[in-house]
Amino acid sequence: TQDDEVGEVELDEEGQPALAAINFPANWYDNYYNGFSNRALWPLFHSIPRYASFADKHWEYYRSVNDAFAMAATELIAPDKPVWIHDYHLLLAARALRKLGHNGPIGLFLHIPFPGPDLFELLPWADQLLDAMLDLDLLGFHTPHDVENFRQTVAALSPALVEENAVVHRGRRVRVAAFPIGAVLEPFQEPVEPEVAEEAIRLLQVIAPSRLILGVDRLDYTKGIPERLEAFGMLLEQYPHWRGQVSLIQISVPSREDVPEYAEQRRRIENIVGHINGEYGEAAWVPVRYLYRSYSPDQLAELYRAADVGYITPLRDGMNLVAKEYVAAQNPDNPGVLVLSKFAGAAAELTDAVLTNPWHPEGGARDLDRALRMSLAERQERHRRLLAVVSRSTATTWAESFLQALLAAR
Ligand code: ADQ
């Protein structure tokens, strides 16, 4: 196909749910996906403007690709039917759908954080983007904090009227609410097949008998991986009795490798790993095992269960499902400790985790030391409360409550 050719909508009605796809030309990938979505909106919405770059061409593509998705959607659904849009890639889609005559309820769930006005206004197209979002009937975020940021951004940058649970503009009421997403728990709670768990077990044998701190994420600069490594290095420096007694396994799934900031982040991580292992490693003990690859949910479950500490330190995160999966996977009789960044959306719900500040290596080292020394009774008590939270709202209850609110929004 031509670089810009979209072609027909392809429909797969066999699946549950049915799936429709449109061709994603190379130009879209560079300008719309890597460009505007992942180099402008992603860093800015995660409060890391240093990594943001803004280009007119990327914005032009973002607009036209949102139009193309809206066009494809109108081929498949009647104009009065409800539509649920997902995430920052499609913030203009409600406006595009309205232009094409869609008058049914439209909701959007944002899977990443929403910034306050000081950050949002750095975007050269802030007004247009915000205005287009006011064509929604329901806008969902992970946390009340994101809802508040959105309300403040609208109050500062738009003429719309801001109410407690809604924003009103041009006669339309956009309901705004928090819908904290839950994890799919089953794969992390069922006993795993012996052959499936084999690789995880081999990995654990390599580090035995030392205690295990585990980090799992996509390799992304928002996940705070260098900061996590620095805090672990600080633990070994300031609490030397842990040397030889504890190892960190960091599993990073390759992600967005065409975006330069991600390649840079990978080099930075590898550098720090080499530094810590060179500084503290011994013939019989490697402090950090770094794995740049993906694992199946069953293998992850084995690792989560084996970890004394689940160490999750995003600088900013919409929710962070790894934290919830870690809790779900623990053995309630002898659970590990979740050490979680207070800047993950999950921290709003998982208040019984050890909440940590990823920007502060000495604080991180102190939190790790505390987690490693925590008594069985305290671990059990914290885990019992965390598991209650994680079990109460799952991926399914989250979807149901959003859809219910969407239908009620009119
Ligand atoms: P992500 O940024 O991708 O999601 P997260 O919520 O943690 O972050 O989800 C990651 C998923 O990938 C988890 O289910 C995890 O098990 C899996 N995963 C991570 N590392 C893996 C590995 N090495 N191998 C295999 N699987 C791995 C975005 C937002 C989050 C928000 C979710 C859902 O950035 O904040 O929680 O969407 O809304």
XYZ file of C-alpha atoms and ligand atoms in Angstrom:
448
model
C 0.000 0.000 0.000
C 0.889 3.658 -0.280
C 2.392 5.176 2.849
C -0.808 7.056 3.565
C -3.420 4.698 2.184
C -5.982 3.580 4.759
C -8.180 1.212 2.752
C -11.302 -0.673 3.769
C -12.404 -1.508 7.286
C -11.728 -5.211 7.882
C -14.232 -6.901 10.153
C -13.686 -10.068 12.193
C -17.081 -11.030 13.554
C -15.953 -14.444 14.832
C -14.195 -13.041 17.888
C -15.796 -12.085 21.214
C -16.072 -9.129 20.946
C -16.047 -8.677 17.167
C -12.994 -6.738 15.975
C -12.678 -4.217 13.187
C -9.306 -3.062 11.883
C -8.052 -0.469 9.464
C -4.699 -0.463 7.750
C -2.138 1.523 9.738
C 0.182 3.152 7.188
C 3.858 3.712 8.015
C 3.351 7.482 8.087
C 0.753 7.116 10.808
C 3.133 5.040 12.850
C 5.893 7.680 12.671
C 3.832 10.830 13.053
C 0.639 9.926 14.839
C 1.713 7.022 17.065
C 5.409 7.545 17.810
C 5.214 11.269 17.111
C 2.217 12.959 18.684
C 0.894 10.181 20.925
C 4.174 8.950 22.370
C 6.503 11.954 22.128
C 4.051 14.764 22.944
C 1.084 13.496 24.957
C 2.759 10.593 26.802
C 5.629 12.547 28.434
C 3.542 15.661 29.067
C 0.643 13.805 30.684
C 3.167 11.950 32.878
C 4.578 15.317 34.045
C 7.936 14.823 32.302
C 7.988 17.780 29.874
C 11.738 17.408 29.402
C 10.998 14.378 27.202
C 8.189 16.051 25.246
C 8.670 17.319 21.720
C 6.073 19.135 19.683
C 5.942 19.207 15.886
C 3.219 20.654 13.646
C 3.391 17.632 11.378
C 2.740 15.247 14.271
C -0.299 17.255 15.319
C -1.634 17.303 11.720
C -1.378 13.526 11.612
C -2.987 13.190 15.039
C -5.984 15.155 13.769
C -6.344 13.259 10.529
C -5.882 9.822 12.114
C -8.530 10.634 14.728
C -10.797 11.600 11.803
C -10.007 8.309 10.070
C -10.882 6.238 13.150
C -14.132 8.185 13.544
C -14.966 7.618 9.882
C -14.344 3.890 10.234
C -16.506 3.786 13.377
C -19.463 5.450 11.658
C -19.386 2.716 9.014
C -19.978 0.151 11.739
C -22.382 1.760 14.210
C -25.664 3.648 14.053
C -25.455 7.356 14.961
C -27.546 6.947 18.118
C -25.510 4.083 19.650
C -23.117 4.495 22.606
C -19.382 4.611 21.822
C -16.558 3.939 24.309
C -13.215 5.388 23.213
C -9.944 4.402 24.903
C -6.933 6.465 25.743
C -4.722 9.370 24.746
C -4.355 8.280 21.136
C -7.964 9.279 20.436
C -8.656 12.496 22.335
C -10.096 14.159 19.207
C -12.294 11.235 18.165
C -15.463 12.443 19.923
C -15.247 15.760 18.044
C -14.677 13.898 14.781
C -17.656 11.613 15.446
C -19.923 14.584 16.191
C -18.885 16.199 12.913
C -19.921 13.018 11.143
C -23.355 13.233 12.778
C -22.979 10.851 15.699
C -25.393 11.932 18.412
C -25.393 8.888 20.710
C -23.500 8.940 24.024
C -19.697 8.984 23.711
C -17.359 8.142 26.586
C -13.583 8.132 26.815
C -11.416 6.439 29.414
C -7.907 7.823 29.812
C -5.467 5.098 30.887
C -2.691 7.555 31.747
C -2.612 10.490 34.202
C -4.063 13.885 33.334
C -1.871 16.919 34.108
C -2.784 20.191 35.773
C -2.962 23.461 33.786
C 0.712 24.467 34.227
C 1.776 21.381 32.298
C -1.181 21.046 29.929
C -0.706 24.558 28.582
C 2.804 23.675 27.373
C 1.043 21.883 24.526
C 0.871 24.301 21.578
C -2.615 22.928 20.739
C -3.887 22.891 24.321
C -7.055 24.901 23.568
C -8.086 22.838 20.569
C -7.465 19.542 22.301
C -9.392 20.522 25.410
C -12.253 21.950 23.381
C -12.589 18.740 21.356
C -12.736 16.673 24.557
C -15.803 18.644 25.618
C -17.788 16.821 22.916
C -17.757 13.735 25.168
C -20.611 12.759 27.475
C -18.390 10.903 29.921
C -14.684 11.258 30.631
C -13.167 8.658 32.950
C -9.829 8.702 34.779
C -8.104 6.278 37.135
C -8.041 8.503 40.233
C -9.816 11.450 41.877
C -6.500 13.316 41.537
C -6.696 13.086 37.715
C -10.317 14.253 37.835
C -9.211 17.247 39.883
C -6.376 18.049 37.457
C -8.834 17.959 34.565
C -11.266 20.252 36.367
C -8.478 22.712 37.156
C -7.156 22.603 33.600
C -10.607 23.325 32.182
C -11.158 26.104 34.734
C -7.829 27.729 33.807
C -7.800 27.287 30.037
C -11.359 27.070 28.784
C -14.570 29.114 29.069
C -16.497 25.982 30.141
C -18.321 25.932 33.451
C -16.732 23.555 35.959
C -19.068 21.742 38.332
C -18.332 19.120 40.985
C -18.765 16.057 38.734
C -19.129 17.624 35.318
C -17.975 20.277 32.897
C -20.652 22.184 31.009
C -20.002 23.837 27.663
C -22.123 24.760 24.613
C -25.122 23.058 26.190
C -23.341 19.738 26.695
C -22.658 18.280 30.115
C -19.464 16.200 30.197
C -19.575 13.928 33.234
C -16.140 13.512 34.788
C -15.379 10.693 37.225
C -12.746 8.259 38.502
C -12.978 4.591 37.495
C -9.889 2.898 38.953
C -9.084 -0.075 36.718
C -8.540 -3.537 38.198
C -6.290 -6.374 37.094
C -7.337 -9.682 35.557
C -6.571 -11.761 38.655
C -7.123 -15.401 37.597
C -3.760 -16.001 35.834
C -1.958 -14.811 38.971
C -3.968 -16.854 41.461
C -4.271 -20.257 39.801
C -1.595 -22.915 40.344
C 0.662 -22.991 37.290
C 1.630 -25.953 35.100
C 5.059 -27.338 36.104
C 6.535 -27.012 32.614
C 5.297 -23.432 32.251
C 6.919 -22.367 35.506
C 10.217 -24.046 34.651
C 11.989 -20.961 33.367
C 10.953 -18.870 36.367
C 12.147 -21.605 38.711
C 15.534 -21.794 36.993
C 15.900 -18.040 37.358
C 15.095 -18.282 41.061
C 17.643 -21.057 41.545
C 20.327 -18.784 40.158
C 19.804 -16.192 42.900
C 19.169 -18.653 45.788
C 19.588 -18.477 48.717
C 19.522 -14.671 48.734
C 16.256 -12.746 49.280
C 14.492 -11.356 46.217
C 13.380 -7.847 45.305
C 11.466 -7.860 41.990
C 10.783 -5.093 39.461
C 8.554 -5.702 36.404
C 7.579 -3.089 33.810
C 7.623 -2.068 30.180
C 10.934 -0.351 29.583
C 9.619 3.203 29.853
C 11.122 6.335 31.395
C 7.906 6.894 33.370
C 8.437 3.637 35.260
C 11.367 4.935 37.312
C 13.713 2.018 36.586
C 17.025 3.951 36.910
C 15.697 5.541 40.106
C 14.799 2.057 41.446
C 18.283 0.777 40.692
C 19.849 3.808 42.380
C 17.808 3.181 45.530
C 18.836 -0.492 45.528
C 22.484 0.586 45.152
C 21.939 2.948 48.099
C 20.559 0.034 50.148
C 23.782 -1.900 49.526
C 25.858 1.157 50.387
C 24.065 2.277 53.546
C 22.904 -1.088 54.888
C 25.964 -3.221 54.100
C 24.656 -6.270 55.971
C 22.318 -6.842 52.990
C 25.275 -7.376 50.656
C 25.262 -10.968 49.483
C 21.851 -11.424 51.175
C 19.473 -9.841 48.672
C 19.229 -9.633 44.867
C 17.164 -7.447 42.584
C 15.633 -9.025 39.484
C 14.480 -6.353 37.038
C 12.335 -7.578 34.148
C 11.813 -5.000 31.432
C 9.584 -5.665 28.434
C 10.884 -4.004 25.266
C 8.654 -1.052 24.344
C 8.544 1.790 21.742
C 12.085 1.076 20.627
C 11.772 3.500 17.685
C 11.393 6.464 20.047
C 14.879 7.872 20.832
C 14.142 8.612 24.505
C 13.422 4.886 25.019
C 16.742 3.797 23.507
C 18.463 6.357 25.734
C 16.641 5.025 28.775
C 17.750 1.491 27.945
C 21.399 2.552 27.792
C 21.063 4.419 31.063
C 19.603 1.378 32.823
C 22.293 -0.958 31.468
C 24.913 1.470 32.634
C 23.628 1.598 36.219
C 23.213 -2.207 36.360
C 26.845 -2.605 35.255
C 27.953 -0.046 37.802
C 26.164 -1.676 40.772
C 27.265 -5.193 39.824
C 30.846 -4.019 39.349
C 30.876 -2.133 42.616
C 29.234 -4.699 44.911
C 29.179 -8.056 43.087
C 31.139 -11.043 44.312
C 32.042 -14.341 42.654
C 29.063 -16.050 44.309
C 26.557 -13.153 44.243
C 25.330 -10.863 41.465
C 23.332 -7.983 43.002
C 21.170 -7.130 39.952
C 19.816 -9.532 37.330
C 18.456 -7.492 34.459
C 16.261 -9.186 31.851
C 15.151 -7.282 28.760
C 12.286 -9.510 27.694
C 8.675 -10.506 28.237
C 7.268 -13.350 30.385
C 3.925 -15.169 30.250
C 1.432 -14.392 33.059
C 2.070 -17.830 34.626
C 5.798 -17.217 34.734
C 5.244 -13.748 36.140
C 2.961 -15.257 38.794
C 5.779 -17.576 39.916
C 8.199 -14.673 40.154
C 5.694 -12.453 41.986
C 5.086 -15.229 44.541
C 8.786 -15.829 45.076
C 9.613 -12.157 45.604
C 10.042 -10.925 49.187
C 9.505 -7.419 47.865
C 7.518 -6.246 44.820
C 9.335 -3.001 44.038
C 7.328 -0.710 41.764
C 8.514 2.856 41.462
C 6.957 4.819 38.579
C 7.697 8.549 38.563
C 4.072 8.862 37.467
C 1.629 6.149 36.349
C -2.073 6.118 35.460
C -2.720 3.065 37.620
C -0.012 0.317 37.421
C -1.483 -3.147 37.174
C 1.765 -4.916 38.080
C 1.214 -3.712 41.675
C -2.239 -5.302 41.776
C -1.028 -8.507 40.123
C 1.781 -8.776 42.680
C -0.726 -8.573 45.538
C -3.039 -11.129 43.904
C -0.195 -13.631 43.433
C 1.037 -13.703 47.061
C 0.628 -16.663 49.394
C -1.565 -15.185 52.197
C 0.255 -17.271 54.837
C 3.653 -15.865 53.909
C 3.142 -12.828 51.667
C 5.782 -10.520 50.263
C 5.743 -6.748 50.758
C 4.633 -4.289 48.077
C 6.860 -1.199 47.955
C 4.986 1.180 45.667
C 5.633 4.680 44.375
C 3.227 7.200 45.825
C 2.971 8.646 42.298
C 1.323 5.532 40.824
C -2.466 5.808 40.509
C -2.608 2.468 42.354
C -1.243 4.164 45.499
C -4.601 5.911 45.977
C -6.207 2.524 46.605
C -3.259 0.431 47.848
C -2.625 2.494 50.949
C -1.390 -0.559 52.870
C 1.634 -0.886 50.611
C 4.907 0.690 51.785
C 4.541 3.927 49.817
C 7.827 5.326 48.563
C 9.169 8.406 46.776
C 11.135 7.299 43.685
C 12.953 10.651 43.516
C 14.732 10.057 46.825
C 17.351 7.240 46.776
C 18.053 7.322 50.533
C 14.329 7.204 51.304
C 13.974 4.311 48.862
C 16.819 2.424 50.549
C 15.157 2.958 53.941
C 11.816 1.682 52.607
C 13.484 -1.404 51.129
C 15.279 -2.138 54.397
C 12.009 -1.803 56.281
C 10.188 -4.096 53.821
C 12.917 -6.737 54.065
C 12.756 -6.681 57.875
C 8.955 -6.593 58.213
C 7.479 -9.156 60.627
C 5.272 -11.976 59.385
C 2.285 -10.595 61.324
C 2.585 -7.155 59.718
C 3.068 -8.646 56.246
C -0.047 -10.772 56.662
C -2.135 -7.886 57.957
C -1.085 -5.535 55.139
C -1.590 -8.225 52.534
C -5.064 -9.096 53.823
C -6.175 -5.478 53.365
C -4.450 -5.072 50.002
C -5.990 -8.282 48.671
C -9.454 -7.094 49.720
C -8.955 -3.923 47.638
C -7.541 -5.756 44.635
C -10.310 -8.377 44.678
C -13.132 -5.873 45.065
C -12.640 -4.138 41.736
C -11.419 -6.156 38.782
C -11.104 -5.507 35.065
C -14.698 -6.709 34.664
C -16.274 -4.566 37.392
C -14.340 -1.584 36.019
C -15.756 -2.055 32.487
C -19.274 -2.574 33.808
C -19.240 0.546 35.938
C -17.893 2.705 33.100
C -20.554 1.445 30.664
C -23.297 1.937 33.222
C -22.162 5.527 33.799
C -21.983 6.117 30.036
C -25.573 5.013 29.538
C -26.678 7.070 32.554
C -24.784 10.155 31.361
C -27.620 11.120 29.017
P 1.216 0.086 31.239
O 2.000 1.343 31.272
O 1.631 -0.886 30.210
O -0.358 0.374 31.098
P 0.630 -1.600 33.690
O -0.676 -1.129 34.180
O 1.568 -1.925 34.782
O 1.393 -0.554 32.739
O 0.353 -2.879 32.813
C 1.387 -3.646 32.338
C 0.884 -5.053 31.978
O 1.932 -5.685 31.239
C 0.628 -5.900 33.220
O -0.520 -6.681 33.030
C 1.881 -6.775 33.327
O 1.640 -8.082 33.798
C 2.364 -6.841 31.897
N 3.847 -6.904 31.915
C 4.698 -6.005 32.438
N 5.961 -6.435 32.322
C 5.904 -7.644 31.733
C 6.881 -8.611 31.329
N 8.203 -8.438 31.524
N 6.450 -9.705 30.708
C 5.129 -9.905 30.506
N 4.182 -9.048 30.858
C 4.556 -7.930 31.459
C -1.148 1.581 30.931
C -0.897 2.685 31.953
C -1.085 2.119 33.370
C -2.471 1.501 33.512
C -2.769 0.548 32.367
C -4.229 0.099 32.367
O 0.388 3.240 31.795
O -0.903 3.121 34.337
O -2.551 0.768 34.716
O -2.515 1.173 31.103
O -5.105 1.186 32.330
